[in-house]
Every structure is written in structure tokens, then in C-alpha cells.
Coordinates of C-alpha atoms in Angstrom, one line a residue:
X1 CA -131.2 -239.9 23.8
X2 CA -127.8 -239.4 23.0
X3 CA -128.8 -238.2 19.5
X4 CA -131.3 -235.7 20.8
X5 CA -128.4 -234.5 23.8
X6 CA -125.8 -233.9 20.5
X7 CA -129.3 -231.7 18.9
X8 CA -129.5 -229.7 21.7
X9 CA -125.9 -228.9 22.3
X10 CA -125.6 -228.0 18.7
X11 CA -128.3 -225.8 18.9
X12 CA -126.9 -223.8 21.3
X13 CA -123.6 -223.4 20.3
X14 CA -125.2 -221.9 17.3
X15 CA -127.5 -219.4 19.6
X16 CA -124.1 -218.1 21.3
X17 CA -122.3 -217.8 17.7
X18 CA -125.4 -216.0 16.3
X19 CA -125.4 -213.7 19.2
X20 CA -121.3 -212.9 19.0
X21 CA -121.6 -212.4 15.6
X22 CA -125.0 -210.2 16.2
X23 CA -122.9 -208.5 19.1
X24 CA -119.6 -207.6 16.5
X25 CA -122.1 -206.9 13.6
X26 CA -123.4 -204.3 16.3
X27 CA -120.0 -203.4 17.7
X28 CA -119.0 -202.6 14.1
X29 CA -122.0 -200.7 13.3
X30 CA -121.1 -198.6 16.4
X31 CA -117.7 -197.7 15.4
X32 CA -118.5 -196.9 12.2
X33 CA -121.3 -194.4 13.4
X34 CA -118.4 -192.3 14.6
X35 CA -115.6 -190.5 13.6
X36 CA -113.1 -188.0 14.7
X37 CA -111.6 -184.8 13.7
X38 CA -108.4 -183.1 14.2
X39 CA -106.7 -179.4 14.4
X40 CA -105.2 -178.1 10.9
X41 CA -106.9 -180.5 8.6
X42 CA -110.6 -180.0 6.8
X43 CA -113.3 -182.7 6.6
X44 CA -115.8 -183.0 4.0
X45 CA -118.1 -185.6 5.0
X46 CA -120.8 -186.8 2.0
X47 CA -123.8 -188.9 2.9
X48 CA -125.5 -190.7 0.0
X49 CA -128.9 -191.9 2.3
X50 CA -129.6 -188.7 2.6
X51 CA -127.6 -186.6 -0.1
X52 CA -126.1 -184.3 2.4
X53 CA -123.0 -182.5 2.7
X54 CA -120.8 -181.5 5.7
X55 CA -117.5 -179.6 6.5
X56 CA -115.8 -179.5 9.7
X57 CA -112.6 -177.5 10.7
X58 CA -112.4 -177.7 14.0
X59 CA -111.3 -180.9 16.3
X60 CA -114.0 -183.5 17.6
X61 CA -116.0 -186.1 17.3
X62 CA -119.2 -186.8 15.2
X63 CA -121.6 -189.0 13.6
X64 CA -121.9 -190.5 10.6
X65 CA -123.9 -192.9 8.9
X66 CA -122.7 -196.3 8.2
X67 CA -121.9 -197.6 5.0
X68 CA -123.2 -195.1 3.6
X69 CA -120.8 -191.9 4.2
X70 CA -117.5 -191.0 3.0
X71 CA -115.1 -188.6 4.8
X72 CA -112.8 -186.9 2.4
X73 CA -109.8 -185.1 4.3
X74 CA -108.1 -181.5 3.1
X75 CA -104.8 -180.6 4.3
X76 CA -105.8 -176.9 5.4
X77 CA -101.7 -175.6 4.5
X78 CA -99.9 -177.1 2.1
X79 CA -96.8 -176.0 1.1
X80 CA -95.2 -176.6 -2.9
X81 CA -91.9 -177.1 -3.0
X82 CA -90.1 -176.6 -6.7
X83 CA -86.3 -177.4 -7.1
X84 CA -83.6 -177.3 -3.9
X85 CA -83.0 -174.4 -1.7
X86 CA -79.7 -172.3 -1.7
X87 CA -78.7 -173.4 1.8
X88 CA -79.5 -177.2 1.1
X89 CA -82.1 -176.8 3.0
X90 CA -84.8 -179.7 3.7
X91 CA -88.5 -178.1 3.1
X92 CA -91.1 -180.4 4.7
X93 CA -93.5 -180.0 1.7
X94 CA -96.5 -181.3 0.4
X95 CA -95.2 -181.8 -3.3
X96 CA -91.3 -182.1 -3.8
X97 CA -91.1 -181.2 -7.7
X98 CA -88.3 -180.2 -10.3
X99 CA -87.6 -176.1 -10.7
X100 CA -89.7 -174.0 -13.1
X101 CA -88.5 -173.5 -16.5
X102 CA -88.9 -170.0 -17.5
X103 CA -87.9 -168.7 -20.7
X104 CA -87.7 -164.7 -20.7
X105 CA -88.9 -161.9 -23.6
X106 CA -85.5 -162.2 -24.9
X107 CA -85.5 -165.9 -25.4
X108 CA -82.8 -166.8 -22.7
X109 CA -84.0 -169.4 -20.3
X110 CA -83.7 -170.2 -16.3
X111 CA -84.9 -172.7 -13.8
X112 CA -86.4 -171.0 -11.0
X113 CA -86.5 -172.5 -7.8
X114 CA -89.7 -171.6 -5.7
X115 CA -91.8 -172.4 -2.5
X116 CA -95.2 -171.5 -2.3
X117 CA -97.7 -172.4 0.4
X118 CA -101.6 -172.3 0.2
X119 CA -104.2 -171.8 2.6
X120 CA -107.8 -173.4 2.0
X121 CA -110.5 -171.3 3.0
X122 CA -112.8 -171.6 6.3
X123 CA -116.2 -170.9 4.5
X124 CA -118.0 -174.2 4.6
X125 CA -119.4 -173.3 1.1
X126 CA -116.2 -172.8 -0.7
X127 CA -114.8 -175.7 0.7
X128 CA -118.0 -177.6 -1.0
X129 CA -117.4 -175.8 -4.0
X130 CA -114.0 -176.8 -3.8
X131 CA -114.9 -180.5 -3.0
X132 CA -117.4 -180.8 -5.7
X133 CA -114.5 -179.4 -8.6
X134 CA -112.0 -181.5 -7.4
X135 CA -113.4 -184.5 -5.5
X136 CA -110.0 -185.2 -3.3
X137 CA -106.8 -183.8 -1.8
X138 CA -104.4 -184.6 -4.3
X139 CA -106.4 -183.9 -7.2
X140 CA -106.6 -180.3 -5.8
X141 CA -102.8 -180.8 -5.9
X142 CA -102.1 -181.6 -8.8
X143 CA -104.9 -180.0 -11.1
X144 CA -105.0 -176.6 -9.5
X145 CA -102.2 -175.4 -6.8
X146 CA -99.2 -177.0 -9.2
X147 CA -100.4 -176.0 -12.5
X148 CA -101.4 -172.5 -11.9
X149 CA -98.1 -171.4 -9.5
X150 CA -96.1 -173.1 -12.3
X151 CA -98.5 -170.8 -15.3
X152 CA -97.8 -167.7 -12.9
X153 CA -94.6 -167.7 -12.5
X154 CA -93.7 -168.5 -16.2
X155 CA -96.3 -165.8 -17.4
X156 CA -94.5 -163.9 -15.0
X157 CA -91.1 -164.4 -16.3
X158 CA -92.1 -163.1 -19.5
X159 CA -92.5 -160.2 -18.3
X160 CA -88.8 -159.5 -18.0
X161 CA -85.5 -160.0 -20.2
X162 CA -82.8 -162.4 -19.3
X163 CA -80.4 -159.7 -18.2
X164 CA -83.1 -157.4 -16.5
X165 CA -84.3 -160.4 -14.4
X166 CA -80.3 -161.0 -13.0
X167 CA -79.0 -157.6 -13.0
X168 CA -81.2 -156.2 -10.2
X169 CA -85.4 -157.8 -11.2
X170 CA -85.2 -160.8 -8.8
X171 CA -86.6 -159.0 -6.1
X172 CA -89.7 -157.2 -8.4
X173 CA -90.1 -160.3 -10.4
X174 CA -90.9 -162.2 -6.5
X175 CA -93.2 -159.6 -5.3
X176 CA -95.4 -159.4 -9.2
X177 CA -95.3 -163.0 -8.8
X178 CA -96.8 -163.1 -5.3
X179 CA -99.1 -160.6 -6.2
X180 CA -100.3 -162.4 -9.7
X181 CA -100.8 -165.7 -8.0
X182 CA -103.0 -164.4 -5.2
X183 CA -105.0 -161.5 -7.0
X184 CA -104.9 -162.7 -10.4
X185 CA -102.9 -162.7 -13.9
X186 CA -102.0 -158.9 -15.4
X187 CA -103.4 -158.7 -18.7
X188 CA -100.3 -158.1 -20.8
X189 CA -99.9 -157.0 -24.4
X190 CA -97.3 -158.1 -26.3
X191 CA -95.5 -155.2 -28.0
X192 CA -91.6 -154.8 -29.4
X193 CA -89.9 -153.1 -27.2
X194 CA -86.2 -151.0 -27.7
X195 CA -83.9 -152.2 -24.7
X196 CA -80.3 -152.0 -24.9
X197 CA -78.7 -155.2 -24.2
X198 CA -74.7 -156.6 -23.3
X199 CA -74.1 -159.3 -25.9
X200 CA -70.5 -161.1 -27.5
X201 CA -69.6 -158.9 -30.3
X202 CA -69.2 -160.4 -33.7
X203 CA -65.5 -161.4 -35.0
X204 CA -65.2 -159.5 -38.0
X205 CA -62.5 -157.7 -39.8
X206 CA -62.5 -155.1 -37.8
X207 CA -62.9 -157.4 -34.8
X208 CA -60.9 -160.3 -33.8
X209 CA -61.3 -160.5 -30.3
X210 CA -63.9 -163.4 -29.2
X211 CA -64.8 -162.7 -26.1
X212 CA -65.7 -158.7 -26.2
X213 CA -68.8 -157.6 -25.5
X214 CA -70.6 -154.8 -27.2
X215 CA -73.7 -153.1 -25.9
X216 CA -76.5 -152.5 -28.5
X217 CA -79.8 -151.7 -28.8
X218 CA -82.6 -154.1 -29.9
X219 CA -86.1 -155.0 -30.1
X220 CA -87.5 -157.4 -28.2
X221 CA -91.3 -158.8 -28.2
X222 CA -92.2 -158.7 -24.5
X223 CA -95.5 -158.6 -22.1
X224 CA -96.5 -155.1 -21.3
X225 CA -99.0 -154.5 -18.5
X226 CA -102.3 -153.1 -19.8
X227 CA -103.5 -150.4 -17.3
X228 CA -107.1 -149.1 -16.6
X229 CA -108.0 -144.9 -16.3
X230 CA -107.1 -144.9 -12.5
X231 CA -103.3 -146.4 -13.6
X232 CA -103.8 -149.6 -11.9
X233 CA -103.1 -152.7 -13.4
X234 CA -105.7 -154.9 -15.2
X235 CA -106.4 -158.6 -14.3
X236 CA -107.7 -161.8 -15.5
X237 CA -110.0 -163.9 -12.8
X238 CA -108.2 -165.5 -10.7
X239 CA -108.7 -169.8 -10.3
X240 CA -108.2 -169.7 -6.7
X241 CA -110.8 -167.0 -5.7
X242 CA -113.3 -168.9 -6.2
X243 CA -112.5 -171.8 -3.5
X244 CA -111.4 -168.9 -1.0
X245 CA -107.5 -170.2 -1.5
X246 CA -105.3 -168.0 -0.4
X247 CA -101.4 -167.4 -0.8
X248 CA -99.8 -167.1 2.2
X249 CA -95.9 -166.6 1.5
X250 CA -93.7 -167.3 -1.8
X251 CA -90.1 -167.6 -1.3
X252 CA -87.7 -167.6 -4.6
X253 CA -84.2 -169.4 -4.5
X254 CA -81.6 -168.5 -6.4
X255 CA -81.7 -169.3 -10.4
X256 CA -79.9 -171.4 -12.3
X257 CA -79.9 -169.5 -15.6
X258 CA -79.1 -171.1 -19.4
X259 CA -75.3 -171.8 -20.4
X260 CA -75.3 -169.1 -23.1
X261 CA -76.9 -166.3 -20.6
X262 CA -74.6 -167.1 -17.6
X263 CA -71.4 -167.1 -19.8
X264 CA -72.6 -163.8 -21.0
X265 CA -73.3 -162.7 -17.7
X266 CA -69.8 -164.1 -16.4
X267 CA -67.7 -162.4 -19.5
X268 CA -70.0 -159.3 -18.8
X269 CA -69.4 -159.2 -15.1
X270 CA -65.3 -159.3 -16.1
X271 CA -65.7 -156.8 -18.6
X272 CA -67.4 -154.7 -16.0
X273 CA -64.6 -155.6 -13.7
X274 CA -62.0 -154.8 -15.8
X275 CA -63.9 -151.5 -17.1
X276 CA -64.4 -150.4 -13.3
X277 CA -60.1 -151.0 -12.6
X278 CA -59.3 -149.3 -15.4
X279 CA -61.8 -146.1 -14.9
X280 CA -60.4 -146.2 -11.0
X281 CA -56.7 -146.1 -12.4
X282 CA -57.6 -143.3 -14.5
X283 CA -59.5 -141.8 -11.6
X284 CA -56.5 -142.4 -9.4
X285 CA -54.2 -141.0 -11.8
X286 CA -56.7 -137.6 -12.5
X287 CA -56.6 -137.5 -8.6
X288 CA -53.0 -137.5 -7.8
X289 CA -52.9 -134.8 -10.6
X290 CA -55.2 -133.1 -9.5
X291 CA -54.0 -133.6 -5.7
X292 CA -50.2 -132.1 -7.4
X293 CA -51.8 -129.1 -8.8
X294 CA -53.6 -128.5 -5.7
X295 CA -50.7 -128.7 -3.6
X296 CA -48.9 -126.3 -5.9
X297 CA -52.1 -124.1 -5.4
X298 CA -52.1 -124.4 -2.0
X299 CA -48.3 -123.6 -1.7
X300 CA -49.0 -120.4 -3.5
X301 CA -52.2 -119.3 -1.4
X302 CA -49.6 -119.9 1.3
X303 CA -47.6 -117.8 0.2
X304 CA -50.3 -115.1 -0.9
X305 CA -51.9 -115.5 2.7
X306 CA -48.7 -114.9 4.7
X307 CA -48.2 -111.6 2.8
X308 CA -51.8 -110.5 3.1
X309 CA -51.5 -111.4 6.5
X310 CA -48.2 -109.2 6.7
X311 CA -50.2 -106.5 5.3
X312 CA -53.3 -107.0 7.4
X313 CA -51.4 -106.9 10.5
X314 CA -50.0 -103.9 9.5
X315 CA -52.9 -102.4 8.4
X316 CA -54.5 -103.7 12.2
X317 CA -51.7 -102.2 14.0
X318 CA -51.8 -98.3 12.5
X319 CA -55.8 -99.1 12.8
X320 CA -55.0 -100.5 16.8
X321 CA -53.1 -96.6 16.8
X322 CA -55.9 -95.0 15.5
X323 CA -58.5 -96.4 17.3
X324 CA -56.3 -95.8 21.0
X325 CA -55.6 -91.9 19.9
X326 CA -59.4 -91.8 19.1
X327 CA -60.5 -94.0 22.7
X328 CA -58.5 -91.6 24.5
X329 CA -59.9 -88.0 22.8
X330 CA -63.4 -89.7 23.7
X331 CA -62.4 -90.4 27.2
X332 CA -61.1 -86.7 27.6
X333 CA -64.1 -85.5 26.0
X334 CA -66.0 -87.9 28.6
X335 CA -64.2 -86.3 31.7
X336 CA -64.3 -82.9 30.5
X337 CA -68.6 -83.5 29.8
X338 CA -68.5 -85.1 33.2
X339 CA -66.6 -82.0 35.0
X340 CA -69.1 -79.8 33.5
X341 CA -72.0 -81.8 34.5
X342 CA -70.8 -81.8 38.2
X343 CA -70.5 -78.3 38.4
X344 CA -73.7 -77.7 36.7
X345 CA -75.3 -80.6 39.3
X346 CA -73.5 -78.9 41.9
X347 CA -74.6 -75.1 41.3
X348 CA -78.6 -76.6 40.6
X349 CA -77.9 -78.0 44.0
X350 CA -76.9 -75.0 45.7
X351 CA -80.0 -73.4 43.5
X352 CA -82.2 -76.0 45.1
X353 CA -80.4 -75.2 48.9
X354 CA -81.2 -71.7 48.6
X355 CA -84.9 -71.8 47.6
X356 CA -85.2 -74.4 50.1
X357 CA -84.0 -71.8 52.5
X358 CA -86.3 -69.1 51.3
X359 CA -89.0 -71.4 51.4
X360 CA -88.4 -72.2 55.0
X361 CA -87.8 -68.4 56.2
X362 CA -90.8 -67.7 54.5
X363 CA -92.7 -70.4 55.5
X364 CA -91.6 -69.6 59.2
X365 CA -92.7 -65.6 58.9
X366 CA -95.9 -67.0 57.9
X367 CA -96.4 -69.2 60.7
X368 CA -95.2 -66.5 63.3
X369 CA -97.5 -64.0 61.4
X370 CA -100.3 -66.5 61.7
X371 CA -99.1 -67.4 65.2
X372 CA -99.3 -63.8 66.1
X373 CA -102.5 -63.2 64.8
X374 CA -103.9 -66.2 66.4
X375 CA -102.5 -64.9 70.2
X376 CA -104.2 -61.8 69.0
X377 CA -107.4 -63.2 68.1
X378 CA -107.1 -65.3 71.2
X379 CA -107.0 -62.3 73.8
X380 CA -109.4 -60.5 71.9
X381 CA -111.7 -63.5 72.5
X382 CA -110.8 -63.7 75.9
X383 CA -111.4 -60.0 76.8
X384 CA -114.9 -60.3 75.0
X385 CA -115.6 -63.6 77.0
X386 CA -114.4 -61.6 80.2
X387 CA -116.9 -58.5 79.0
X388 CA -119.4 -60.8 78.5
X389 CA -119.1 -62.1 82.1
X390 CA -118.5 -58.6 84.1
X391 CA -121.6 -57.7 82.1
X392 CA -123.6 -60.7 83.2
X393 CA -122.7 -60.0 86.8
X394 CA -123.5 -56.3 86.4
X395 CA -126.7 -57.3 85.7
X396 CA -127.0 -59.7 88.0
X397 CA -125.3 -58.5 90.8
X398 CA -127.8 -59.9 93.8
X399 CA -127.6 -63.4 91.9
X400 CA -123.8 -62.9 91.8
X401 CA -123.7 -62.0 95.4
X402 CA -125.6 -64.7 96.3
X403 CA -123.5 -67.0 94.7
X404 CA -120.8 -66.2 96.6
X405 CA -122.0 -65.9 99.7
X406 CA -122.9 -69.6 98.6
X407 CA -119.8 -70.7 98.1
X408 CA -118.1 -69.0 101.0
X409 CA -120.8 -71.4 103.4
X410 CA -120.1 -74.8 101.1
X411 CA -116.2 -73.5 102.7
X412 CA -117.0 -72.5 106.0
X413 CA -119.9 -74.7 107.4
X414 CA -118.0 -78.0 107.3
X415 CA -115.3 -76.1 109.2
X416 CA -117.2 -75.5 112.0
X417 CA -119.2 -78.6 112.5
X418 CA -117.5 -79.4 115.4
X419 CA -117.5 -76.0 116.6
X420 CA -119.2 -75.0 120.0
X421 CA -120.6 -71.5 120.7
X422 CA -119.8 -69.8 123.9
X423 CA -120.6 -66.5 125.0
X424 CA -118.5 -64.0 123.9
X425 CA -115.6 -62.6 126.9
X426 CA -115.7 -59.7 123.8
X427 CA -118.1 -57.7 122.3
X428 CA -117.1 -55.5 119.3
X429 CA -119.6 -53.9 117.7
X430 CA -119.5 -52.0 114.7
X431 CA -116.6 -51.8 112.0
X432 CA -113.4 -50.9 112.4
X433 CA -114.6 -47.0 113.5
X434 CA -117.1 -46.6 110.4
X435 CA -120.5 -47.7 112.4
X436 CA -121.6 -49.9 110.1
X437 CA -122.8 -53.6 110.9
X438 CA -120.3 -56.3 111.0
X439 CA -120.9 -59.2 108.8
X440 CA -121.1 -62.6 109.8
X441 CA -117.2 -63.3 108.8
X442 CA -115.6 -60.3 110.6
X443 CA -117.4 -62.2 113.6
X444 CA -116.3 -65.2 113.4
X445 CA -112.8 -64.2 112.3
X446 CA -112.7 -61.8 115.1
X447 CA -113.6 -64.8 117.7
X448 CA -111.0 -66.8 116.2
X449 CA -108.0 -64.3 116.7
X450 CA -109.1 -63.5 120.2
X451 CA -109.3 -67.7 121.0
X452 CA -105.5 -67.7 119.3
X453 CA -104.8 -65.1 121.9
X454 CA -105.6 -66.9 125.1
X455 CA -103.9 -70.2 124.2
X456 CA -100.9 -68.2 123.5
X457 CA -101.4 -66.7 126.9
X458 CA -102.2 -69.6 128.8
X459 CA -98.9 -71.2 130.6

């Protein structure tokens, strides 16, 4: 019983270790199933199964399959650091290496410090490309980005002469380099060129100082640029096109050049020194010469100007004379024109006063002639309107008569309206002694003296 207790137990105590060990195994599997990406780095991710390939530039998390996928990790800038800066400096870089050694057409040699910094490309198929060259970060490193900025700039640097490159090329030899290392190499042609060079000057017998220089000219093999028909320059392909690598800055410190070329650059740059005292000595001297004779020269224009200005004040004065004797003739000729014209204006006026006058006068006897003739004309209408009507009533004398005797009743009839009729106290008959009929008027005119008389009479 015991025995078959102690079975059991074990049994089970290897069920629960199976099933941790299942349970980590699967844990594991998980883990491994998954991995995650971050911001400025590239991934290449190569699954043998299934013999795919994948690149990913962008942060996050993704799958893979276990055991069976590798993820290969690109820096996506890397910077290239050769020699120390001229400030000291600390360049966080990817590589830290030694200067580049440059030796120029002339044969004088430099170390060059330089930074460059690279870029990988974001095309998915470059990056492959890339991947399936090099096969790892640093081998990119190291087999492509070093090597070639180190060919460039020394291809570069023959290009140039030792003194051409310090006296004044830094700056062109930095900007053919940047361009060279991001569009490709120039193709160059190495000719003998003439260039006239600073150099010790031989101790001879005609010579026995050591340290002066001489300028001379001489021939020199260096690296021409070949150029096509439109004048640009020609190139060779360039290693880094093809992976989409791009150059993103190139900084130059400053060189360190050979011992012979910077004692010849330091007794050069004496020489020049003491050249460009002496020449401003002599061009002082020439100057306060020169400033002598012009002071002398300037005394004597003084001197000339003072009398010519003697003379032209002179000369101004008589011409001041003139020029008053003349300004007053014209004003007297002015007042004397002016006189004239006033009289003139004033005798046209009186010109214009009198046919004024005539015109009035005249105009007047034309409108009293016309005046005249119009009364005239006027009465002579008037007498034919009044012949006009004595004729009418000539031969219309009843109508006429009748008319009047109208208009004597329109008078008289509302006159006596309230008038009541007695009979006469008086009879007259007849006119006054001719026998004829008395008309209605002289009858009632009659009968209204006689009523006049008896209120007067009556007390």
C-alpha cells in the first residue's frame, strides 16, 4: 500500500512538472512570437520557414516566427567621426577613427579632420538591397560608409596643391567633397599643370641666405575635371545610390599639414609679413611726400584763389554797377511805357464814354421816334374804332335808341319801386312852349321838382 501511495505521488508530481515546463515552453514560444520596434532605427526581419523578408521604420510591435526569424537592426543616422575637433569638442559618433591622410598634386601631405553623417534610405527595397550586400550594421560601417568617405576625400585632395588647399581652397575643397560623396566621384584626368609656387630658395653662390623664399613656376601632375558639352562635370557611379544612402552634412576641421609644408607656410607667411611692412613704409613714406607736395600745392592754389578771388570781386562789383545803371534805364523805360499806356487806356476810355453816349442819345431818339409813332398809330386806331362805332349807330340808330332807352329803365325802375302814384295837383302839357309831347322823363322829373317844392314849403 505504501509502495503503491509513493507510485501515485510520484506520478503526479511529474504531471504538475510536465505541465510547468509545457506552460514555460509555451510562455517562451509566446514571447518569442513578438517583438518590438522603435523611432530612428530600421529593422530587417528574415524568416527562413518561409523565405520572406521584412523592413520596418516606424515604432511598434509585430510578429515573428519562432526559432526561425532573425531581426537585424540599422541605425537609420549614423554619424563618422575622423580625428578631434578644433574646439575639443566631444562628437557622439558612430565610429571614432584617426584623421584622413591626404597627400596633395604637389606631394605635400595633411591629416584632415572630418565628420560626416549618413542617412539610410526609407524604401523598403533599398534597405533589402542594402541588407542582402552587407548582411549587418557594422559591416555597412566598415565596408562601405568608412571606406568610401575616406576614398573621397583623398581623391578629393588631389585635386588641389599643398599651398592652394591652405591659402584660401578649404572652403571649395569641403563643398567638392560634399558634393563627390553624395553624387558621385568627378572623372579627373591627370595632366601637368604650370602653377607658380612659394618654395625655400637654394643656398648658392649667389645666395647664402637659408631661409628666403623664392616664387617659381613649376609643373605639377594633378587631377583635372573632365567636363561634358553642356560644361558640367562628369561622374563615376556613385556606391551609395544604389542603397538610397544619403549625405546629410560634412563638416571639415582644421588640418594639420606635413612639417616641411607648414614651415614653408610659416617662413612664407613672415616673408609676406615682412614684405607687406616694408611696402606700407614705403607707402607711408610716398604718402607723406606726396601729402608735402600737396600742401605746397595747396598753399599755392591759395594763394592763386585769393588773387582770382580779388579779381573776381572786382570784376562782380563794376558788373554789380553795370547791371544797377542798366536795372534802372529799364525801370525808366518801364514807367515811361507805363505813362504812355495810361494815357492811351485813358483816351480809349474816354473813346468808349463818348460812343457810349452817342449810342444812348441815339438809342433814346429812336425810342421817342418809335414812341411817337406808336401814340400816332394809337389815335389813328382809336379814331377808326370811334368811326367804326358812330357808323354802326348811324345805321342802326332805332337799335341804338333802343338801347338806351334800355339802359335808362335798368337806372330808373329800381328807383321807383317803392314809389306811389298820385294824381297830379299839376298838369303841364306840352314842352317847354314848342307843343310837342313830353316824354316819359320830363314827367317824372317834373313831378319830382314840384314834390321838392312842397316839403320845402311845408312848416
Amino acid at each position: 500500500m505504501l509502495w503503491a501511495s509513493g507510485v501515485k505521488l510520484l506520478s503526479g508530481g511529474r504531471k504538475v512538472v510536465g505541465l510547468a515546463v509545457a506552460s514555460l515552453v509555451a510562455l517562451c514560444l509566446i514571447l518569442a512570437s513578438f517583438f518590438t520596434t522603435e523611432l530612428g532605427y530600421t529593422y530587417v526581419v528574415q524568416d527562413t520557414l518561409f523565405g520572406s523578408t521584412r523592413v520596418f521604420t516606424e515604432p511598434g510591435v509585430h510578429f515573428k516566427v519562432p526559432m526561425f526569424s532573425n531581426v537585424y537592426v540599422y541605425d537609420q543616422a549614423m554619424t563618422l567621426n575622423f580625428g578631434n575637433q578644433d574646439s575639443g569638442e566631444k562628437v557622439r559618433a558612430t565610429r571614432e577613427l584617426p584623421e584622413v591622410q591626404v597627400q596633395f598634386a604637389d606631394t605635400y601631405t595633411s591629416r584632415i579632420p572630418a565628420t560626416f553623417r549618413f542617412r539610410l534610405s526609407s524604401d523598403p527595397q533599398k534597405i533589402i538591397a542594402m541588407h542582402r550586400e552587407f548582411r549587418g550594421f557594422d559591416n555597412l560601417i566598415d565596408s562601405l560608409l568608412i571606406k568610401n568617405a575616406k576614398n573621397v576625400t583623398v581623391v578629393t585632395g588631389t585635386q588641389y596643391t599643398g599651398e592652394e588647399f591652405f591659402q584660401g581652397g578649404l572652403n571649395k575643397f569641403k563643398v567638392q567633397l560634399e558634393d563627390q560623396l553624395q553624387n558621385g566621384l568627378y572623372e579627373t584626368e591627370r595632366r601637368r599643370v604650370e602653377v607658380e609656387q612659394t618654395d625655400i630658395a637654394a643656398v648658392s653662390s649667389v645666395n647664402g641666405d637659408g631661409d628666403r623664399l623664392e616664387n617659381r613656376r613649376q609643373l605639377v601632375w594633378k587631377n583635372i575635371i573632365l567636363k561634358d558639352k553642356s560644361g558640367q562635370a562628369r561622374r563615376l557611379a556613385n556606391p551609395l545610390e544604389s542603397y538610397g544612402i544619403q549625405v546629410r552634412q560634412v563638416t571639415i576641421g582644421r588640418p594639420v599639414p606635413e612639417q616641411r609644408l607648414d614651415e614653408l607656410l610659416s617662413q612664407k607667411k613672415a616673408l609676406v609679413a615682412k614684405r607687406i611692412t616694408a611696402i606700407q613704409a614705403q607707402e607711408t613714406a610716398r604718402a607723406e611726400a606726396k601729402t608735402a607736395q600737396l600742401e605746397k600745392e595747396i598753399e599755392r592754389a591759395r594763394a592763386i584763389q585769393d588773387a582770382q578771388r580779388t579779381k573776381e570781386l572786382a570784376i562782380i562789383a563794376k558788373q554789380r554797377e553795370v547791371a544797377m545803371e542798366e536795372q534802372q534805364a529799364r525801370v525808366e523805360q518801364v514807367r515811361k511805357e507805363k505813362e504812355k499806356a495810361v494815357a492811351v487806356l485813358e483816351k480809349q476810355k474816354e473813346l468808349e464814354v463818348a460812343r457810349s453816349e452817342r449810342d444812348i442819345q441815339k438809342a433814346n431818339a429812336d425810342a421817342a421816334t418809335y414812341a411817337a409813332k406808336a401814340i400816332r398809330e394809337k389815335g389813328l386806331a382809336e379814331a377808326d374804332v370811334t368811326r367804326a362805332r358812330l357808323q354802326a349807330r348811324q345805321q342802326a340808330k332805332d337799335i341804338y335808341l333802343a338801347e338806351i332807352q334800355r339802359d335808362i329803365a335798368r337806372v330808373m325802375y329800381p328807383a321807383l319801386k317803392d314809389t306811389t302814384i298820385d294824381m297830379p295837383d299839376y298838369y303841364v302839357a306840352g314842352g317847354a312852349g314848342s307843343g310837342a309831347p313830353l316824354s316819359s322823363l320830363d314827367v317824372f322829373t317834373t313831378l319830382g321838382a314840384l314834390k321838392q317844392l312842397q316839403k320845402d314849403e311845408a312848416p
